[in-house]
PDB file of C-alpha atoms in Angstrom:
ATOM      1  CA  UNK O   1      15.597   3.351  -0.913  1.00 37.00           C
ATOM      2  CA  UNK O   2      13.848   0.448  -1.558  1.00 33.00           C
ATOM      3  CA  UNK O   3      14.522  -2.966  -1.091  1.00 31.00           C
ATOM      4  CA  UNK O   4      12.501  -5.391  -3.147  1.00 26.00           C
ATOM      5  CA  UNK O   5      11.854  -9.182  -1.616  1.00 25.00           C
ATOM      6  CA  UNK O   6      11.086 -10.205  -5.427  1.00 24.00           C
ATOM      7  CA  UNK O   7      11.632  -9.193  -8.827  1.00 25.00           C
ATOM      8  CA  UNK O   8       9.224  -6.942 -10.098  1.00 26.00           C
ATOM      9  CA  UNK O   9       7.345  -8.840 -12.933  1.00 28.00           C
ATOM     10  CA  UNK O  10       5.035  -6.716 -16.349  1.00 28.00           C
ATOM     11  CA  UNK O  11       1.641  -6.226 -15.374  1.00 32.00           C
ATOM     12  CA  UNK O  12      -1.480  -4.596 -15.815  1.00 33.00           C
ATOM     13  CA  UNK O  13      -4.015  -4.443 -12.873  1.00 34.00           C
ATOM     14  CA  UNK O  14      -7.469  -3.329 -11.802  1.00 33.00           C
ATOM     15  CA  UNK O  15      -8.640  -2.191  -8.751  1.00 35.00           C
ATOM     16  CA  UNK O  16     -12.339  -3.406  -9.209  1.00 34.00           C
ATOM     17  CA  UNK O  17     -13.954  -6.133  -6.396  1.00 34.00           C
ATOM     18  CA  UNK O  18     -14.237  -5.359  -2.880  1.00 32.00           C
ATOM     19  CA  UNK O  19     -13.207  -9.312  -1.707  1.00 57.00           C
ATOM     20  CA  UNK O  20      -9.846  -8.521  -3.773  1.00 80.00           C
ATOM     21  CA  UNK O  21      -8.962  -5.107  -2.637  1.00 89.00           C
ATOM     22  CA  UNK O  22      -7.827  -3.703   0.771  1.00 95.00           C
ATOM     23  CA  UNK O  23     -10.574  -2.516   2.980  1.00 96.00           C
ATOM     24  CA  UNK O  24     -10.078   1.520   3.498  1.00 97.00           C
ATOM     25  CA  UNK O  25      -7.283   1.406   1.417  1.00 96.00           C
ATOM     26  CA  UNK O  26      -7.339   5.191   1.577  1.00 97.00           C
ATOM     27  CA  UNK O  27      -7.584   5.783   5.691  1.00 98.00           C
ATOM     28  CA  UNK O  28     -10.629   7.758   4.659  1.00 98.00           C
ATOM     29  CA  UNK O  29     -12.847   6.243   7.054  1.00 98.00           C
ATOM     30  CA  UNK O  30     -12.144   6.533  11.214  1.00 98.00           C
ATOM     31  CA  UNK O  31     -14.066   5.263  14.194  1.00 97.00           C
ATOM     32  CA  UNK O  32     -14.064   7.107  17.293  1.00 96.00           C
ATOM     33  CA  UNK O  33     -13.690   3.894  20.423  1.00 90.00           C
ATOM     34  CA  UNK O  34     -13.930   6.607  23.501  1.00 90.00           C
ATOM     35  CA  UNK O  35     -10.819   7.677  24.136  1.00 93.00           C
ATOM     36  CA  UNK O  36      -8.999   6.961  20.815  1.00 95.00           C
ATOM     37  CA  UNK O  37      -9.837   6.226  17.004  1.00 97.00           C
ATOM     38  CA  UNK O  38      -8.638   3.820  14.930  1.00 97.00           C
ATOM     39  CA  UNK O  39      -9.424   3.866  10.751  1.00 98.00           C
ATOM     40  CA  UNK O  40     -12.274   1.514   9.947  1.00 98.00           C
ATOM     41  CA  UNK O  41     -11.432  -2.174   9.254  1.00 97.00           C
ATOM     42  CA  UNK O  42      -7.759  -1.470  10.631  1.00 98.00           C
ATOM     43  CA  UNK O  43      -5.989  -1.865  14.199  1.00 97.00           C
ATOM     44  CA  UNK O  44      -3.373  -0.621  16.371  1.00 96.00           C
ATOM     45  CA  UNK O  45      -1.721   0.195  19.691  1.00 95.00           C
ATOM     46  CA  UNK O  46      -4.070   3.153  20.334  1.00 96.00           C
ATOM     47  CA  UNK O  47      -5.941   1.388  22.795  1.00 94.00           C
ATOM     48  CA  UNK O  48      -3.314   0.584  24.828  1.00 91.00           C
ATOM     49  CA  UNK O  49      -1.325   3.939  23.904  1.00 92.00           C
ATOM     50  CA  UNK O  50      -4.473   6.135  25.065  1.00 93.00           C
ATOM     51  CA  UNK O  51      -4.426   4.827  28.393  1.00 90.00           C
ATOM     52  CA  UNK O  52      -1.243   7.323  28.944  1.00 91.00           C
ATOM     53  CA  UNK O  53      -2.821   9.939  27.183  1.00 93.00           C
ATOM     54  CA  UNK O  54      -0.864   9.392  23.702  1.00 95.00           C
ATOM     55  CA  UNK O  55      -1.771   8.289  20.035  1.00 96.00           C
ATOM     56  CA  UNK O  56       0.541   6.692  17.578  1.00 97.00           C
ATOM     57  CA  UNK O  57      -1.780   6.188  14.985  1.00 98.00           C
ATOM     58  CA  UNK O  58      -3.864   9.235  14.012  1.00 98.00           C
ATOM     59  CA  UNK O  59      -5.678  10.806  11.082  1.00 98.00           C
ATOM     60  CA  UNK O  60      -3.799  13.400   9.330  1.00 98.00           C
ATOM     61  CA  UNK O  61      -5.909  16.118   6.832  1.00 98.00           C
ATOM     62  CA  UNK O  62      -3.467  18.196   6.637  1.00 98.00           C
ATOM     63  CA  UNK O  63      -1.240  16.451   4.565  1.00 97.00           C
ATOM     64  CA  UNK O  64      -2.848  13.833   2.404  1.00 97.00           C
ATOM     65  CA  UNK O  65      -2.443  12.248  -0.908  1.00 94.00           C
ATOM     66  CA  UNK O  66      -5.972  11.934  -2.275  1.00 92.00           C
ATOM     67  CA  UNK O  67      -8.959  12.162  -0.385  1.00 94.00           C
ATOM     68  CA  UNK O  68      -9.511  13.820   2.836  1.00 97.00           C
ATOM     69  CA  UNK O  69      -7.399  11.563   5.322  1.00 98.00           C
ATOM     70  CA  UNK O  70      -3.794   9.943   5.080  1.00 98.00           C
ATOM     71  CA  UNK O  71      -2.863   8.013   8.418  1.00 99.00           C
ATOM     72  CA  UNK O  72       0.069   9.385  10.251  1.00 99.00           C
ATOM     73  CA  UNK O  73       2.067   6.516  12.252  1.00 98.00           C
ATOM     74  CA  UNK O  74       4.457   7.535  15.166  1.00 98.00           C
ATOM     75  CA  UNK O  75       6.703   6.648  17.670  1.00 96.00           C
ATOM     76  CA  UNK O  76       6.287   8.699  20.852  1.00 96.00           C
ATOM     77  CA  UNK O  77       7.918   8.828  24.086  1.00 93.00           C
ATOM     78  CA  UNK O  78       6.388   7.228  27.006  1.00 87.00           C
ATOM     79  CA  UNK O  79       7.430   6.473  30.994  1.00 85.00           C
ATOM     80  CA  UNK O  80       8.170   3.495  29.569  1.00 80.00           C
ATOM     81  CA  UNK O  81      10.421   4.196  26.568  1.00 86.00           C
ATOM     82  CA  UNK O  82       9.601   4.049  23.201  1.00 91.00           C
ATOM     83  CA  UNK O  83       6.429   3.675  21.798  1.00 91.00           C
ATOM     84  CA  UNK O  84       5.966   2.648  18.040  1.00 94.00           C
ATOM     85  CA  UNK O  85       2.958   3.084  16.415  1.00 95.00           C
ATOM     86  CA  UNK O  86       1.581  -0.207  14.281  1.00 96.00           C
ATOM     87  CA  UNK O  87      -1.014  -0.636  11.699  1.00 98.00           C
ATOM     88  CA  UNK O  88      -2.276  -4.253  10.963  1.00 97.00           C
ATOM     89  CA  UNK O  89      -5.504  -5.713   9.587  1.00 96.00           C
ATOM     90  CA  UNK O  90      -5.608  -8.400  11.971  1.00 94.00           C
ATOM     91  CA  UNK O  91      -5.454  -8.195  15.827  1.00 93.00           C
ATOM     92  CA  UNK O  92      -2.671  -6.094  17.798  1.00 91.00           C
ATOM     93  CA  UNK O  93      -2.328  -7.368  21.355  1.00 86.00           C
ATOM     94  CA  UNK O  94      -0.566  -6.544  24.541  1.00 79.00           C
ATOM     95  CA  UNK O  95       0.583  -8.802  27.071  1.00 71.00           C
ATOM     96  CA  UNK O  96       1.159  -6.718  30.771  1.00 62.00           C
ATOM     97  CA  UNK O  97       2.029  -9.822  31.957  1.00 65.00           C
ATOM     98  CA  UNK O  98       5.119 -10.401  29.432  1.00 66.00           C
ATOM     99  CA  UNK O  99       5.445  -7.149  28.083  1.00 61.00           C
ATOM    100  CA  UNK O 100       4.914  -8.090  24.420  1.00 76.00           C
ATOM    101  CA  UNK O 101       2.724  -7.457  21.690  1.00 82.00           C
ATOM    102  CA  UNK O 102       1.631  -9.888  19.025  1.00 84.00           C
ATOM    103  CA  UNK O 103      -0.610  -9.478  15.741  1.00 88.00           C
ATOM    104  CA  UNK O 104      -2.887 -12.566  14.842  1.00 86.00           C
ATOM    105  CA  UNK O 105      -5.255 -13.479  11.865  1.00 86.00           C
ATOM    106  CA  UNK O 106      -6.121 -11.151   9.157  1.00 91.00           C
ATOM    107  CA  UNK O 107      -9.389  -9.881   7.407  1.00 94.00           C
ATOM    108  CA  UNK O 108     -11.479 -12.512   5.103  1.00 94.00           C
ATOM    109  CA  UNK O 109      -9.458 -11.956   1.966  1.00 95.00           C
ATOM    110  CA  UNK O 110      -9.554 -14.245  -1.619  1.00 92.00           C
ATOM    111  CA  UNK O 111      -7.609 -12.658  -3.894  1.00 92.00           C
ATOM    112  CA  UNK O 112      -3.936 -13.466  -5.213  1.00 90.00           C
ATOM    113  CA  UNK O 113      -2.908 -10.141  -6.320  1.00 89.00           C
ATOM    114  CA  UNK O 114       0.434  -9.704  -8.244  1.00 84.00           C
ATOM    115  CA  UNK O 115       1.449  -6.544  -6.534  1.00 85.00           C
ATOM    116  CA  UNK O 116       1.306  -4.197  -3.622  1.00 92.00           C
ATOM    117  CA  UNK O 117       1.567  -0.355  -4.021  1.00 90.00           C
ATOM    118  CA  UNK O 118       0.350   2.834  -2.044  1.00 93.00           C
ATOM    119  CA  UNK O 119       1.921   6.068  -1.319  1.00 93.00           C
ATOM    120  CA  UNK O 120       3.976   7.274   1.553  1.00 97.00           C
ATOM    121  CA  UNK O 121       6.204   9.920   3.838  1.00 98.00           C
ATOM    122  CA  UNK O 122       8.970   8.976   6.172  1.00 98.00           C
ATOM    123  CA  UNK O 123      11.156  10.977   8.458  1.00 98.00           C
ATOM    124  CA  UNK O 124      13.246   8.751  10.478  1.00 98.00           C
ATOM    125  CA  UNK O 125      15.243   9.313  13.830  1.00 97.00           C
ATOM    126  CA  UNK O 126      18.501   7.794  14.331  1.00 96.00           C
ATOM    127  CA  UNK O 127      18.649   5.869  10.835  1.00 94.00           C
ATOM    128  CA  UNK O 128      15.667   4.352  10.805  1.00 97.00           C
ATOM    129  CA  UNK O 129      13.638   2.320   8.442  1.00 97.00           C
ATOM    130  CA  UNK O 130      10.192   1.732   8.117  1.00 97.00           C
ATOM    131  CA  UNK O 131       8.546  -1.233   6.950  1.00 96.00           C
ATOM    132  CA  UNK O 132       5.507  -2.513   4.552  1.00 98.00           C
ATOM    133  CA  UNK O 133       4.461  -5.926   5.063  1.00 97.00           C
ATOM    134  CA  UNK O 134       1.786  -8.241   3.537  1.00 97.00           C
ATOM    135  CA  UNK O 135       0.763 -11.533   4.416  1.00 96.00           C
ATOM    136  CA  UNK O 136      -1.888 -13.744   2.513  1.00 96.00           C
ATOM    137  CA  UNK O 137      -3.096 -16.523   4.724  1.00 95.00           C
ATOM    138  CA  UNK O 138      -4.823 -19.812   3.990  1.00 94.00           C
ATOM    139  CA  UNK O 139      -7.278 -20.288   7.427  1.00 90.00           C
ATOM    140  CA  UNK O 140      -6.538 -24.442   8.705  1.00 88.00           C
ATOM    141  CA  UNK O 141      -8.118 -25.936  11.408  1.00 85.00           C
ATOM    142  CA  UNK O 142      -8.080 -22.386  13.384  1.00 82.00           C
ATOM    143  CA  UNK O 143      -4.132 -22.077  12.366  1.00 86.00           C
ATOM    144  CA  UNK O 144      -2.693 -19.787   9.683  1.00 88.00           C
ATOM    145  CA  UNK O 145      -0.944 -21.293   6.634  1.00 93.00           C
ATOM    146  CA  UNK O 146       1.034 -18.527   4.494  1.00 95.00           C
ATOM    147  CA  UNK O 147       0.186 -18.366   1.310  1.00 96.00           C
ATOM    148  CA  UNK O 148       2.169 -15.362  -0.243  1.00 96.00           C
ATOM    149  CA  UNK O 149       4.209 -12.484   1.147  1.00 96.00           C
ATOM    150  CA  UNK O 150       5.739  -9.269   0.010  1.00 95.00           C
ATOM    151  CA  UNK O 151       8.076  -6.241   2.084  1.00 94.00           C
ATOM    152  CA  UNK O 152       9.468  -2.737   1.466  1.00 94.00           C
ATOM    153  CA  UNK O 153      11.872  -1.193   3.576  1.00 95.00           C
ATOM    154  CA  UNK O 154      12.652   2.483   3.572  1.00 95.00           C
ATOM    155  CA  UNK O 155      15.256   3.998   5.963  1.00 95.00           C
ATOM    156  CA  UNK O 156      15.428   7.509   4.013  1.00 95.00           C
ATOM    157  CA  UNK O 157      13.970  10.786   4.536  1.00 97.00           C
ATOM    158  CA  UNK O 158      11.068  11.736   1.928  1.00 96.00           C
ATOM    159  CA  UNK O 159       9.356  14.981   2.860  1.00 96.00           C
ATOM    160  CA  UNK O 160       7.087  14.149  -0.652  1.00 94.00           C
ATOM    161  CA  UNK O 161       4.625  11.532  -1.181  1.00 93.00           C
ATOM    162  CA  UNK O 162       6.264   8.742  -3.003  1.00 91.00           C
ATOM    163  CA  UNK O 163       5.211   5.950  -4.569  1.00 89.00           C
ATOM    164  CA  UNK O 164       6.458   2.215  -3.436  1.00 89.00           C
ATOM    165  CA  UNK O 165       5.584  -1.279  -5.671  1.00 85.00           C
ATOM    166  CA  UNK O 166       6.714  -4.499  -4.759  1.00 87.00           C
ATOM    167  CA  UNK O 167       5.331  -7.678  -6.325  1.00 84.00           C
ATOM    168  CA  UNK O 168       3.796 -10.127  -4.134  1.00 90.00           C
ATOM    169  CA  UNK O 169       6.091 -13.845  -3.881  1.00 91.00           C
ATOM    170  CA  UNK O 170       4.208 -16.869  -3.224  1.00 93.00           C
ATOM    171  CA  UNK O 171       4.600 -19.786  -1.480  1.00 94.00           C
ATOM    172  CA  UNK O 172       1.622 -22.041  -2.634  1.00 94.00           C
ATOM    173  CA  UNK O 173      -0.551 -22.407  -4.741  1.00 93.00           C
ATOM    174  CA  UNK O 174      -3.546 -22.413  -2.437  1.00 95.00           C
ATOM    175  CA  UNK O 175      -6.603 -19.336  -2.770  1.00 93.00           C
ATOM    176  CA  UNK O 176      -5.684 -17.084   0.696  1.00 95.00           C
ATOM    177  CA  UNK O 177      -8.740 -17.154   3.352  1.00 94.00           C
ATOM    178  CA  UNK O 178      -7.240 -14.083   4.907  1.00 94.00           C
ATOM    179  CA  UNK O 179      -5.142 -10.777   4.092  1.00 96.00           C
ATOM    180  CA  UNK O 180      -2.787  -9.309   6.898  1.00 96.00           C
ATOM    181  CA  UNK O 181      -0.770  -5.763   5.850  1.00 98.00           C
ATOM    182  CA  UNK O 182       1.324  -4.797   8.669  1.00 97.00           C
ATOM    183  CA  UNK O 183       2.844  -0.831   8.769  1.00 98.00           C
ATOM    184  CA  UNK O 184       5.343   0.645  11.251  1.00 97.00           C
ATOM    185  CA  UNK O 185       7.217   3.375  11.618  1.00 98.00           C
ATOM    186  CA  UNK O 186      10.558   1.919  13.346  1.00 96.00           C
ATOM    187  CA  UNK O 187      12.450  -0.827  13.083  1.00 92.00           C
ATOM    188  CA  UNK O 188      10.331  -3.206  16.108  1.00 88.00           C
ATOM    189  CA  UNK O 189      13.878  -4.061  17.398  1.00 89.00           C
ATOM    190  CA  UNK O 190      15.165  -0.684  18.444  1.00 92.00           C
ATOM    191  CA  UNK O 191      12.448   1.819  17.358  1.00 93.00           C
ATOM    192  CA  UNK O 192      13.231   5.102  17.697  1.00 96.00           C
ATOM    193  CA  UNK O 193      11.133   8.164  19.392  1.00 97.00           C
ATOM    194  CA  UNK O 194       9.771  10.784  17.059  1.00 97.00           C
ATOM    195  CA  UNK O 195       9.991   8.795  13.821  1.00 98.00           C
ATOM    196  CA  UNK O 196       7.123   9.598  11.796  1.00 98.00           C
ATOM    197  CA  UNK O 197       5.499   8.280   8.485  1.00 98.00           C
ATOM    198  CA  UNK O 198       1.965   9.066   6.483  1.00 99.00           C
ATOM    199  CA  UNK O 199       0.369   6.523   4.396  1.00 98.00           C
ATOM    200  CA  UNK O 200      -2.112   7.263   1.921  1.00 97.00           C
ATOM    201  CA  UNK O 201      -3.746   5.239  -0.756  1.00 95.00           C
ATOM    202  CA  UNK O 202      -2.814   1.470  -0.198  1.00 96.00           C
ATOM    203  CA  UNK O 203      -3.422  -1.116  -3.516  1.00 91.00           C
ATOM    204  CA  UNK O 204      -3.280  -4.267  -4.773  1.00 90.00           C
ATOM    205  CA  UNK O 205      -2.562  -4.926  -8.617  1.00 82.00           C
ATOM    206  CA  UNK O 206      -3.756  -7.849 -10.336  1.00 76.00           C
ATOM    207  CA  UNK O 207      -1.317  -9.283 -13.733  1.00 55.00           C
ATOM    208  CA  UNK O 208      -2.302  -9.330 -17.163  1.00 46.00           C
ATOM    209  CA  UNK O 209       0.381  -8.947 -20.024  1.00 39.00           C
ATOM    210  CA  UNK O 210      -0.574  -5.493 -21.632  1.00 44.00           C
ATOM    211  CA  UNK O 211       2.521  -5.511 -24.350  1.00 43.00           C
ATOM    212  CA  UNK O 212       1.918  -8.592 -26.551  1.00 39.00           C
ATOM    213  CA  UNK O 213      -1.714  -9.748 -25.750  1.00 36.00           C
ATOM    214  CA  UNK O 214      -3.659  -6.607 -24.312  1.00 39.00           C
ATOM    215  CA  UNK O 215      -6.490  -6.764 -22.256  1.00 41.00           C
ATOM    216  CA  UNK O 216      -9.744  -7.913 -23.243  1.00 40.00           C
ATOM    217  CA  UNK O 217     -12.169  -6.140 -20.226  1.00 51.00           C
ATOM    218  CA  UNK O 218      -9.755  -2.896 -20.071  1.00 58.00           C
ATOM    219  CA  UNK O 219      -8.607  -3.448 -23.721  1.00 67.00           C
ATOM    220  CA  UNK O 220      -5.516  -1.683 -23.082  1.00 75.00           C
ATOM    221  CA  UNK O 221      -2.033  -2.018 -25.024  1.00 80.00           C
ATOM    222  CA  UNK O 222       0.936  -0.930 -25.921  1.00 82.00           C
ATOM    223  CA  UNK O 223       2.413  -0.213 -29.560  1.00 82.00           C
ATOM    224  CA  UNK O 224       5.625   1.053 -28.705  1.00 81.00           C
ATOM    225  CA  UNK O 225       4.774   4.956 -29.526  1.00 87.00           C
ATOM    226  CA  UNK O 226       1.021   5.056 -27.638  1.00 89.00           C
ATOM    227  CA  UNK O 227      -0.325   3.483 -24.405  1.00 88.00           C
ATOM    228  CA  UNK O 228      -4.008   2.766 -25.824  1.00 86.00           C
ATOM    229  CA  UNK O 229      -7.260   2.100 -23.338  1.00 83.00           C
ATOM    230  CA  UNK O 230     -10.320   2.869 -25.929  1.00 81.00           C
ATOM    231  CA  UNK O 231     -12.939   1.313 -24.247  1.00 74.00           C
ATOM    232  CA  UNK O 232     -12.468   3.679 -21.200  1.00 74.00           C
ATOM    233  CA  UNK O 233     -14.277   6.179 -23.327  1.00 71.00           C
ATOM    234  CA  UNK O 234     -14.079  10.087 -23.986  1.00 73.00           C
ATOM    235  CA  UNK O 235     -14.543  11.005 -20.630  1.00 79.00           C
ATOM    236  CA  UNK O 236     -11.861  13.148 -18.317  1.00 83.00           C
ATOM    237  CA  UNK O 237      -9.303  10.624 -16.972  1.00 87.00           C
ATOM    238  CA  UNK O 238      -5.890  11.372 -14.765  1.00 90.00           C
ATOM    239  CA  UNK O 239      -3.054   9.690 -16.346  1.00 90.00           C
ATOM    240  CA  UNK O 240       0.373   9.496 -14.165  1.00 88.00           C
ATOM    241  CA  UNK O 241       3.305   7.340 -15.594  1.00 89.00           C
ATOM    242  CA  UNK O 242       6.435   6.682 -13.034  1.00 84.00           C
ATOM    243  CA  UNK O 243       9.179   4.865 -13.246  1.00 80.00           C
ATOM    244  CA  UNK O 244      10.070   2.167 -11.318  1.00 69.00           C
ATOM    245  CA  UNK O 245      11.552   3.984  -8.639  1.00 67.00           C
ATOM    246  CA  UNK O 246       8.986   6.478  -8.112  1.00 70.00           C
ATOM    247  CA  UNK O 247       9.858   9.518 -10.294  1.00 78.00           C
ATOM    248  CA  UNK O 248       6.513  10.594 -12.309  1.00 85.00           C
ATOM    249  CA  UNK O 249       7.537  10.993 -15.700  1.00 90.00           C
ATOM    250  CA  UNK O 250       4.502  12.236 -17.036  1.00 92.00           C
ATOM    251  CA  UNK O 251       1.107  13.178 -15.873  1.00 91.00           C
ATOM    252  CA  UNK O 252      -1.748  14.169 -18.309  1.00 91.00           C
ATOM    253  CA  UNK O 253      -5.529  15.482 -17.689  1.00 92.00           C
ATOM    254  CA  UNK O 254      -7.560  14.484 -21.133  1.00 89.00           C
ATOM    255  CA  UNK O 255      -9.850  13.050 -22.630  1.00 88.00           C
ATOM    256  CA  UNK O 256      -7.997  10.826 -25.582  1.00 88.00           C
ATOM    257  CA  UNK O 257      -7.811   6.841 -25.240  1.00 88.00           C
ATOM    258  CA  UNK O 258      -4.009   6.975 -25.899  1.00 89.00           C
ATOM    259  CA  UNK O 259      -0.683   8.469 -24.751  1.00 91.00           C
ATOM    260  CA  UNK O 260       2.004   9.317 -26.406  1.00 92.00           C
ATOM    261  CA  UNK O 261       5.760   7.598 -24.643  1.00 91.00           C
ATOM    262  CA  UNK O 262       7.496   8.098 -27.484  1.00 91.00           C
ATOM    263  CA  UNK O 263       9.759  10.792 -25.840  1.00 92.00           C
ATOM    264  CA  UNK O 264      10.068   8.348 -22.746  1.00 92.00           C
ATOM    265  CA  UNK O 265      13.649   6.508 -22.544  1.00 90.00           C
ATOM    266  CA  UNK O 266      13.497   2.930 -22.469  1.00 85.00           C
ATOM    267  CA  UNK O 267      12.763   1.648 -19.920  1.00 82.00           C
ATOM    268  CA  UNK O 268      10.415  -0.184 -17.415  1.00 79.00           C
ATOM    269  CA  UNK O 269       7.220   2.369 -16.138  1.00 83.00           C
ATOM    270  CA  UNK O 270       3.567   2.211 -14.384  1.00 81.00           C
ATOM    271  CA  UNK O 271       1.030   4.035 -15.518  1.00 84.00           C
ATOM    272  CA  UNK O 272      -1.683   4.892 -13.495  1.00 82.00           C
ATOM    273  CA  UNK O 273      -5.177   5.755 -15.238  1.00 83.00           C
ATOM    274  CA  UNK O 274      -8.078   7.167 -13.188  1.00 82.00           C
ATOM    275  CA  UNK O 275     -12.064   7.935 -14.007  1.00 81.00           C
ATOM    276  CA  UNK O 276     -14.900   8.205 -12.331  1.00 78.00           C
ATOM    277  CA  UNK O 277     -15.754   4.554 -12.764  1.00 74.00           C
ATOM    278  CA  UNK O 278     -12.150   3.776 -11.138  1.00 71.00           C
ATOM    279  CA  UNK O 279      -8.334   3.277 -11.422  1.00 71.00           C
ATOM    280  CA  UNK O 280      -6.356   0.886 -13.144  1.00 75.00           C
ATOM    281  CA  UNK O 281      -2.486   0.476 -13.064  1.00 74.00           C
ATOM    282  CA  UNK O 282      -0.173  -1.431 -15.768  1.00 76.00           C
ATOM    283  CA  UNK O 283       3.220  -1.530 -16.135  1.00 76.00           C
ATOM    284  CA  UNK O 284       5.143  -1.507 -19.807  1.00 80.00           C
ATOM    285  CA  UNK O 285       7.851  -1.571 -21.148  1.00 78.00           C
ATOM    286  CA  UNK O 286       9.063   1.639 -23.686  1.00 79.00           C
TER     287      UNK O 286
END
């Protein structure tokens, strides 16, 4: 379903700063610019689309992941043909002149995460494939250097919210200036009317290894029988565990600082640990 521009390395990762995370990661948060609405922080075609009356990026509450909003990413139909709905974190622009669009730039960004994950549904028209993008860019002289990119493609049905990981594969060595994520629906070469996908709760992972060394701000490990986080205390905390394409395994409400995988097969998972103070994401190895 997938396809992964990198191997997928053994991480742990928080989801702590707001310079190293992805603004409104969660679509929660939409802006209403007269005739059309965009989610904070985020732009697309709407304000182009709007002028014939149509959206192809909208709010959904209906159907939503976590929180109140997911962000629901079309193609419509249009006097003019197809018209694919984008989300980018830098600027989307439209030439009348040439008839083309272009993105540019990126939000202020200084991070090098390891890894890029959210959640998503897709149902395509005419074999169609969505696309994920990231680009980290290094801001010189008013031009954009890349610094680090990463891609998932999905050209399959999925009526359920699924999750997608992809490690991030970099170029340089340099610290990015700027972070664009690009989203669309259709493939940009042919895209097709009345394919539609949701996105919900975007993230960026950042590598420590859990299974030898452990953590020493999480303090989190792995002893081969137990996942073990003490110092996130005796508080409630959600606990998901998936495997690497997806599948949760496991899921736990509780208030221990271990789980038991002992009945897991071997294998590669992520597990995914909530709280009220925040989430945190690892992947091991059973």
């Amino acid at each position: 379903m997938k396809k992964f521009f990198t191997l997928i390395c053994l991480a742990v990762s928080f989801s702590l700063f707001a310079q190293t995370t992805i603004p409104n990661a969660g679509f929660e948060n939409w802006t209403s610019q007269g005739s059309y609405v965009n989610p904070d922080s985020w732009d697309s075609p709407n304000e182009i689309s709007s002028t014939l009356g149509i959206a192809v990026v909208e709010p959904e509450s209906s159907i939503v992941y976590e929180g109140s909003y997911s962000a629901k990413i079309s193609v419509k139909n249009s006097i003019g043909g197809p018209l694919p709905g984008v989300l980018t974190l830098g600027d989307f622009d439209f030439s009348f002149i040439t008839m083309t669009a272009t993105i540019d730039g990126g939000t202020p960004f200084t991070g090098r995460p390891d890894r890029f994950s959210g959640w998503f549904q897709y149902t395509p028209n005419n074999n169609d494939e969505c696309f994920f993008g990231v680009m980290l860019l290094k801001e010189n002289a008013g031009n954009y250097d890349t610094v680090g990119t990463a891609g998932v493609f999905i050209n399959q049905t999925v009526l359920t919210w699924t999750y997608f990981d992809t490690i991030i594969d970099y170029r340089t060595s340099d610290t990015p200036t700027h972070l664009n994520i690009i989203i669309m629906p259709s493939n940009e070469a042919n895209p097709q009317v009345n394919s539609v996908m949701l996105v919900d709760a975007l993230e960026f992972h950042y590598t420590s290894d859990i299974n030898e060394h452990g953590n020493s701000n999480l303090n989190i490990y792995n002893d081969g029988n137990f996942i073990h986080f003490p110092n996130l205390d005796n508080n409630e905390k959600t606990i998901h565990i998936y495997d690497l394409n997806g599948r949760l395994i496991k899921e736990s409400v509780q208030t221990e600082t271990k789980i038991s995988v002992a009945d897991m097969p071997e294998g590669m998972y992520i597990i995914k640990l909530q709280n009220s103070e925040g989430s945190y994401s690892a992947k091991f190895i059973r």
